[in-house]
Amino acid sequence: MFTQTLGKRVLAGRRINALANLLTGPHGVDRYTELVEPTWTQGDARAKVIAVRRQTPRSVTLTLEPNEAFVGFRAGQHINLSVEINGRRRTRCYSPASAEGSRYIELTIGRHDGGLVSSYLCDHAHPGMVLGLDSVGGDFVLPGRRPRRILFVSGGSGITPVMSMLRTLRAEGFTGQVAFVHYARSVEEACYRDELDAMRGVRVLHGYTRDADGSDLDGHFGPAHLDVAMSDPEAVFACGPPALVDAIGEHCRNVSSESFVPPTFAVATESTGGTVTFSGSGIDVTDDGRPLLAQAEAAGLVPESGCRMGICHSCTRFKSRGVVRNLITGAVSTADCEDIQICVTAPVGDVAIDL
């Protein structure tokens, strides 16, 4: 009876929303309700910043209250966060540190030298700011069957997804063994240090790579660090710079990992001689070998983009014809009528993009 009643309410709600969108014209009801409150939208996932704290000199921690359009995330996944800077919407990927299923989203964003969005949020984030939550993705997640001996290893801002995993396990009442190793440049830049040190039942070790004062571990990750943290873990979850992730893979088995550093890709040094047609703008350019996003920007276009490394998918555009090459994998696609990520895709001859 309860399920039937709930189903009728949901169906009625959808009919009311459809009617409201019809009556409010082509813009839909969201364009009117957001004038009263920016997060009152049914189709666009957004969140209001309700708290800002700065744990370290080079980071900012935001507590976000998402609206009902946000579908949630799994511990370890990333969210495509959008913010308007100087009139232009910018999107970047950030992994929540909050537990899966939490009412609020916690993001700790480290300042990256030259990083437009990270620097802006570190300097200007304030309670009341509204941010876009464009999509959720990533396969770096806990398995459904929880391992009984888990080692978490993180470096720098890579702490956030593994922190989400740890908090999720604790919220579930996990009774297995857990060790957590975090590497930072110094004690001043170690996020969540106080919370981790106060956790009961979790073996926590800190390693500082530039200032060893207060460090529990000497040097970089290796067999000695593994022996101290947890010998022969059933599963290892690691996130950090590629060098750290590679070292963990050499000395551990059953490793799930993610690296937050942009992948390297080779860009052609010579033009293919083809014509790139941006069909939505009526602009043609001669291919210069760079990714399509860079060529579009050089032509004066301002396509939406985010991570610029093939993760957030905010730059995805429709290719109506032509051959392209993925600059990360090297894969060549000859199919017409497909979606491509223009930040990591280069033309091979004549190409037409809906932009």
Short mmCIF file of C-alpha atoms in Angstrom, two decimals:
data_model
loop_
_atom_site.label_atom_id
_atom_site.label_comp_id
_atom_site.label_asym_id
_atom_site.label_seq_id
_atom_site.Cartn_x
_atom_site.Cartn_y
_atom_site.Cartn_z
CA MET A 1 0.00 0.00 0.00
CA PHE A 2 2.80 2.43 0.91
CA THR A 3 4.65 1.70 -2.35
CA GLN A 4 1.51 2.28 -4.41
CA THR A 5 0.77 5.56 -2.62
CA LEU A 6 4.36 6.75 -3.07
CA GLY A 7 4.26 5.85 -6.75
CA LYS A 8 1.07 7.83 -7.26
CA ARG A 9 2.62 10.85 -5.53
CA VAL A 10 5.74 10.70 -7.68
CA LEU A 11 3.66 10.39 -10.85
CA ALA A 12 1.45 13.29 -9.78
CA GLY A 13 4.52 15.38 -9.02
CA ARG A 14 5.94 14.70 -12.48
CA ARG A 15 2.64 15.69 -14.11
CA ILE A 16 2.54 18.93 -12.11
CA ASN A 17 6.15 19.72 -13.09
CA ALA A 18 5.39 19.01 -16.74
CA LEU A 19 2.34 21.27 -16.61
CA ALA A 20 4.33 24.03 -14.88
CA ASN A 21 7.03 23.85 -17.55
CA LEU A 22 4.40 24.04 -20.27
CA LEU A 23 2.73 27.10 -18.73
CA THR A 24 6.00 28.94 -18.18
CA GLY A 25 6.96 28.75 -21.84
CA PRO A 26 10.19 27.68 -23.51
CA HIS A 27 12.41 28.52 -20.54
CA GLY A 28 10.70 26.16 -18.10
CA VAL A 29 9.89 26.70 -14.45
CA ASP A 30 13.54 26.55 -13.35
CA ARG A 31 14.32 29.87 -15.03
CA TYR A 32 11.71 31.56 -12.84
CA THR A 33 12.25 29.81 -9.50
CA GLU A 34 16.00 30.44 -9.66
CA LEU A 35 15.29 34.17 -9.64
CA VAL A 36 13.95 33.71 -6.12
CA GLU A 37 16.57 31.18 -4.97
CA PRO A 38 19.39 29.99 -7.30
CA THR A 39 19.22 26.42 -5.99
CA TRP A 40 15.46 26.05 -6.59
CA THR A 41 15.88 24.10 -9.79
CA GLN A 42 14.54 20.68 -10.72
CA GLY A 43 16.64 20.04 -13.82
CA ASP A 44 19.99 21.59 -12.82
CA ALA A 45 21.96 20.13 -9.92
CA ARG A 46 23.33 22.97 -7.82
CA ALA A 47 24.64 23.50 -4.32
CA LYS A 48 24.95 26.38 -1.91
CA VAL A 49 28.15 26.87 0.08
CA ILE A 50 27.09 26.87 3.73
CA ALA A 51 30.53 26.80 5.39
CA VAL A 52 34.11 27.65 4.44
CA ARG A 53 37.22 26.74 6.40
CA ARG A 54 40.88 26.75 5.55
CA GLN A 55 42.67 23.75 7.03
CA THR A 56 46.01 24.59 5.45
CA PRO A 57 47.64 27.63 3.83
CA ARG A 58 47.14 26.09 0.36
CA SER A 59 43.61 24.68 0.52
CA VAL A 60 39.99 25.52 1.23
CA THR A 61 37.32 23.17 2.55
CA LEU A 62 33.76 23.85 1.42
CA THR A 63 30.59 22.39 2.88
CA LEU A 64 27.88 22.31 0.22
CA GLU A 65 24.15 21.79 0.52
CA PRO A 66 22.96 20.30 -2.80
CA ASN A 67 19.46 20.72 -4.16
CA GLU A 68 17.11 17.83 -4.90
CA ALA A 69 18.30 17.57 -8.51
CA PHE A 70 21.64 16.19 -7.32
CA VAL A 71 21.59 12.38 -7.51
CA GLY A 72 24.42 11.69 -5.06
CA PHE A 73 27.78 9.96 -5.46
CA ARG A 74 29.69 6.85 -4.44
CA ALA A 75 32.67 7.21 -2.13
CA GLY A 76 35.76 7.82 -4.27
CA GLN A 77 33.98 9.33 -7.27
CA HIS A 78 34.48 12.87 -8.52
CA ILE A 79 32.00 15.66 -9.15
CA ASN A 80 32.22 18.14 -12.01
CA LEU A 81 31.97 21.42 -10.11
CA SER A 82 31.12 24.60 -12.00
CA VAL A 83 31.70 28.19 -10.92
CA GLU A 84 31.28 31.46 -12.77
CA ILE A 85 34.50 33.48 -12.99
CA ASN A 86 34.47 36.84 -14.75
CA GLY A 87 31.25 35.99 -16.55
CA ARG A 88 32.39 32.61 -17.84
CA ARG A 89 31.42 29.24 -16.45
CA ARG A 90 34.39 27.08 -15.51
CA THR A 91 34.22 23.39 -14.65
CA ARG A 92 36.71 21.23 -12.79
CA CYS A 93 36.67 17.75 -11.23
CA TYR A 94 36.84 17.43 -7.45
CA SER A 95 36.36 14.37 -5.27
CA PRO A 96 34.19 14.78 -2.17
CA ALA A 97 35.71 13.92 1.18
CA SER A 98 32.32 13.38 2.79
CA ALA A 99 30.80 9.95 3.34
CA GLU A 100 28.59 8.38 0.73
CA GLY A 101 24.95 9.23 1.39
CA SER A 102 25.70 12.34 3.46
CA ARG A 103 23.24 15.19 3.32
CA TYR A 104 26.08 17.65 2.76
CA ILE A 105 29.04 17.48 0.37
CA GLU A 106 32.48 18.34 1.67
CA LEU A 107 35.13 19.36 -0.85
CA THR A 108 38.72 20.18 0.03
CA ILE A 109 40.34 21.99 -2.88
CA GLY A 110 44.09 22.42 -2.99
CA ARG A 111 45.57 25.47 -4.65
CA HIS A 112 47.44 24.60 -7.83
CA ASP A 113 49.98 27.10 -9.11
CA GLY A 114 48.40 28.68 -12.18
CA GLY A 115 45.09 26.91 -11.52
CA LEU A 116 42.26 29.31 -12.33
CA VAL A 117 39.41 27.58 -10.47
CA SER A 118 41.37 26.28 -7.48
CA SER A 119 42.96 29.70 -6.88
CA TYR A 120 39.60 31.46 -7.25
CA LEU A 121 37.88 29.19 -4.75
CA CYS A 122 40.78 29.33 -2.29
CA ASP A 123 40.68 33.13 -2.37
CA HIS A 124 37.00 33.96 -2.90
CA ALA A 125 34.78 31.09 -1.72
CA HIS A 126 32.21 32.32 0.79
CA PRO A 127 28.98 31.11 2.43
CA GLY A 128 26.03 31.73 0.15
CA MET A 129 27.97 31.12 -3.08
CA VAL A 130 26.09 28.85 -5.49
CA LEU A 131 28.01 26.27 -7.51
CA GLY A 132 26.95 23.92 -10.29
CA LEU A 133 27.15 20.14 -9.86
CA ASP A 134 27.26 19.09 -13.50
CA SER A 135 27.78 15.33 -13.22
CA VAL A 136 29.32 12.54 -11.17
CA GLY A 137 31.75 9.93 -12.46
CA GLY A 138 34.70 7.71 -11.81
CA ASP A 139 35.34 4.02 -11.17
CA PHE A 140 37.60 4.53 -8.14
CA VAL A 141 35.09 3.17 -5.60
CA LEU A 142 34.78 0.65 -2.80
CA PRO A 143 33.61 -2.82 -3.85
CA GLY A 144 30.20 -4.01 -2.72
CA ARG A 145 31.82 -6.72 -0.63
CA ARG A 146 34.08 -4.84 1.74
CA PRO A 147 37.58 -6.30 2.19
CA ARG A 148 38.50 -7.05 5.80
CA ARG A 149 42.05 -5.62 5.74
CA ILE A 150 42.22 -2.28 3.92
CA LEU A 151 45.17 0.02 3.35
CA PHE A 152 44.49 3.59 2.21
CA VAL A 153 47.38 5.61 0.78
CA SER A 154 47.13 9.20 -0.42
CA GLY A 155 49.37 12.05 -1.44
CA GLY A 156 48.52 15.76 -1.36
CA SER A 157 44.98 16.55 -2.48
CA GLY A 158 44.53 12.86 -3.33
CA ILE A 159 43.41 12.46 0.27
CA THR A 160 39.82 13.49 -0.50
CA PRO A 161 38.46 10.36 -2.27
CA VAL A 162 40.11 7.95 0.18
CA MET A 163 38.86 10.11 3.06
CA SER A 164 35.36 9.65 1.65
CA MET A 165 35.90 5.89 1.57
CA LEU A 166 37.16 5.84 5.16
CA ARG A 167 34.26 7.97 6.42
CA THR A 168 31.81 5.76 4.54
CA LEU A 169 33.19 2.62 6.18
CA ARG A 170 32.96 4.19 9.62
CA ALA A 171 29.38 5.32 8.98
CA GLU A 172 28.56 1.71 8.08
CA GLY A 173 30.09 0.44 11.32
CA PHE A 174 32.89 -1.39 9.51
CA THR A 175 34.72 -3.77 11.87
CA GLY A 176 37.67 -4.80 9.70
CA GLN A 177 41.28 -3.58 9.95
CA VAL A 178 42.15 -0.22 8.41
CA ALA A 179 45.45 1.63 7.96
CA PHE A 180 45.81 5.09 6.44
CA VAL A 181 49.07 6.54 5.11
CA HIS A 182 49.09 10.12 3.91
CA TYR A 183 51.97 12.01 2.29
CA ALA A 184 52.18 15.80 2.27
CA ARG A 185 54.96 18.31 1.77
CA SER A 186 54.90 19.36 5.42
CA VAL A 187 52.79 19.11 8.55
CA GLU A 188 51.26 22.52 7.74
CA GLU A 189 49.91 21.16 4.44
CA ALA A 190 48.52 17.89 5.83
CA CYS A 191 44.74 18.05 5.47
CA TYR A 192 42.55 16.17 7.97
CA ARG A 193 45.50 15.43 10.24
CA ASP A 194 43.64 16.11 13.48
CA GLU A 195 40.58 14.08 12.46
CA LEU A 196 42.69 11.12 11.34
CA ASP A 197 44.81 11.13 14.49
CA ALA A 198 41.67 11.11 16.65
CA MET A 199 40.15 8.08 14.90
CA ARG A 200 40.02 4.95 17.01
CA GLY A 201 40.71 1.64 15.35
CA VAL A 202 42.58 3.16 12.39
CA ARG A 203 46.37 3.01 12.14
CA VAL A 204 47.39 6.44 10.79
CA LEU A 205 50.85 7.33 9.53
CA HIS A 206 52.04 10.65 8.06
CA GLY A 207 54.96 11.15 5.71
CA TYR A 208 56.35 14.60 4.89
CA THR A 209 58.44 14.82 1.76
CA ARG A 210 59.94 18.33 2.09
CA ASP A 211 59.97 18.99 5.84
CA ALA A 212 60.40 15.80 7.87
CA ASP A 213 59.55 17.48 11.18
CA GLY A 214 56.72 15.46 12.76
CA SER A 215 56.83 12.75 10.12
CA ASP A 216 56.08 9.14 11.05
CA LEU A 217 57.85 7.82 7.95
CA ASP A 218 61.18 8.58 6.28
CA GLY A 219 61.43 9.11 2.53
CA HIS A 220 58.96 7.86 -0.03
CA PHE A 221 56.65 4.86 -0.17
CA GLY A 222 58.35 1.48 -0.32
CA PRO A 223 58.45 -1.93 1.38
CA ALA A 224 59.53 -0.41 4.71
CA HIS A 225 56.51 1.88 4.82
CA LEU A 226 54.24 -1.01 3.83
CA ASP A 227 55.57 -3.16 6.66
CA VAL A 228 54.92 -0.43 9.21
CA ALA A 229 51.42 0.40 7.94
CA MET A 230 49.92 -3.03 7.17
CA SER A 231 51.70 -6.08 5.89
CA ASP A 232 49.83 -8.03 3.23
CA PRO A 233 46.60 -5.97 3.06
CA GLU A 234 43.64 -7.59 1.35
CA ALA A 235 42.98 -4.43 -0.68
CA VAL A 236 44.80 -1.14 -1.26
CA PHE A 237 43.13 2.12 -2.32
CA ALA A 238 45.55 4.82 -3.42
CA CYS A 239 45.24 8.31 -4.84
CA GLY A 240 48.01 10.81 -5.46
CA PRO A 241 50.77 11.77 -7.87
CA PRO A 242 51.74 9.19 -10.52
CA ALA A 243 55.09 8.43 -8.84
CA LEU A 244 53.32 7.46 -5.60
CA VAL A 245 50.68 5.39 -7.38
CA ASP A 246 53.35 3.60 -9.44
CA ALA A 247 55.39 2.78 -6.32
CA ILE A 248 52.35 1.33 -4.60
CA GLY A 249 51.61 -0.81 -7.65
CA GLU A 250 55.15 -2.22 -7.55
CA HIS A 251 54.95 -3.37 -3.93
CA CYS A 252 51.26 -4.19 -3.37
CA ARG A 253 48.67 -6.47 -4.87
CA ASN A 254 44.94 -5.83 -5.29
CA VAL A 255 45.48 -2.10 -5.81
CA SER A 256 42.74 0.28 -6.89
CA SER A 257 44.20 3.65 -7.75
CA GLU A 258 43.58 7.05 -9.23
CA SER A 259 46.01 9.80 -10.12
CA PHE A 260 44.95 13.44 -10.07
CA VAL A 261 47.72 14.69 -12.36
CA PRO A 262 46.72 15.35 -16.00
CA PRO A 263 47.72 12.53 -18.35
CA THR A 264 50.47 13.27 -20.81
CA PHE A 265 49.69 13.10 -24.49
CA ALA A 266 51.61 13.77 -27.64
CA VAL A 267 50.37 16.49 -29.95
CA ALA A 268 51.22 16.37 -33.64
CA THR A 269 54.01 18.78 -34.53
CA GLU A 270 52.77 19.22 -38.10
CA SER A 271 49.37 20.05 -39.52
CA THR A 272 47.52 17.28 -41.31
CA GLY A 273 46.51 19.89 -43.88
CA GLY A 274 42.83 19.27 -43.28
CA THR A 275 40.05 21.78 -42.76
CA VAL A 276 38.33 21.99 -39.39
CA THR A 277 34.77 23.22 -39.80
CA PHE A 278 32.98 24.57 -36.74
CA SER A 279 29.57 24.18 -38.32
CA GLY A 280 27.55 25.94 -35.65
CA SER A 281 29.62 29.10 -36.00
CA GLY A 282 30.34 29.10 -39.74
CA ILE A 283 34.09 29.16 -39.11
CA ASP A 284 36.69 27.11 -41.00
CA VAL A 285 40.33 26.81 -39.93
CA THR A 286 43.31 24.85 -41.18
CA ASP A 287 44.30 22.08 -38.80
CA ASP A 288 47.50 22.94 -36.89
CA GLY A 289 47.81 19.62 -35.04
CA ARG A 290 46.59 20.82 -31.67
CA PRO A 291 43.51 19.51 -29.82
CA LEU A 292 40.24 20.73 -31.28
CA LEU A 293 39.53 22.75 -28.12
CA ALA A 294 42.74 24.75 -28.54
CA GLN A 295 42.01 25.32 -32.24
CA ALA A 296 38.47 26.48 -31.46
CA GLU A 297 39.73 28.95 -28.86
CA ALA A 298 42.38 30.23 -31.29
CA ALA A 299 39.56 30.90 -33.76
CA GLY A 300 37.80 33.11 -31.22
CA LEU A 301 35.25 30.57 -30.01
CA VAL A 302 34.61 29.97 -26.32
CA PRO A 303 33.37 26.36 -25.97
CA GLU A 304 32.57 25.11 -22.50
CA SER A 305 35.46 23.18 -21.01
CA GLY A 306 36.66 22.04 -17.64
CA CYS A 307 39.53 19.73 -16.79
CA ARG A 308 41.17 19.91 -20.25
CA MET A 309 42.45 16.36 -19.74
CA GLY A 310 39.58 14.12 -20.81
CA ILE A 311 37.96 13.51 -17.42
CA CYS A 312 35.04 15.87 -16.87
CA HIS A 313 33.42 15.53 -20.35
CA SER A 314 32.18 19.13 -20.22
CA CYS A 315 33.85 19.84 -23.60
CA THR A 316 32.06 16.99 -25.39
CA ARG A 317 30.82 18.03 -28.83
CA PHE A 318 29.14 16.31 -31.78
CA LYS A 319 31.35 15.39 -34.73
CA SER A 320 29.24 15.09 -37.87
CA ARG A 321 32.02 13.83 -40.13
CA GLY A 322 35.76 13.25 -40.35
CA VAL A 323 38.54 11.24 -38.75
CA VAL A 324 39.97 12.13 -35.32
CA ARG A 325 42.62 10.78 -32.98
CA ASN A 326 42.45 10.52 -29.21
CA LEU A 327 45.68 12.10 -27.97
CA ILE A 328 45.77 10.03 -24.78
CA THR A 329 45.10 6.55 -26.15
CA GLY A 330 46.19 7.10 -29.74
CA ALA A 331 42.93 5.51 -30.97
CA VAL A 332 41.73 6.73 -34.36
CA SER A 333 37.98 7.01 -35.02
CA THR A 334 36.61 7.13 -38.56
CA ALA A 335 32.93 7.05 -37.60
CA ASP A 336 30.67 9.93 -38.52
CA CYS A 337 28.03 11.28 -36.15
CA GLU A 338 29.66 10.70 -32.77
CA ASP A 339 30.37 12.64 -29.60
CA ILE A 340 34.02 13.45 -28.89
CA GLN A 341 35.93 15.24 -26.14
CA ILE A 342 37.56 18.10 -28.00
CA CYS A 343 40.15 18.78 -25.27
CA VAL A 344 41.99 15.51 -26.00
CA THR A 345 41.05 14.95 -29.64
CA ALA A 346 42.89 16.13 -32.76
CA PRO A 347 41.76 16.02 -36.40
CA VAL A 348 43.16 13.65 -38.99
CA GLY A 349 42.23 15.43 -42.21
CA ASP A 350 38.92 17.26 -42.74
CA VAL A 351 36.60 17.34 -39.71
CA ALA A 352 33.25 19.00 -38.97
CA ILE A 353 32.33 19.80 -35.37
CA ASP A 354 28.99 21.13 -34.12
CA LEU A 355 30.34 24.20 -32.35
#
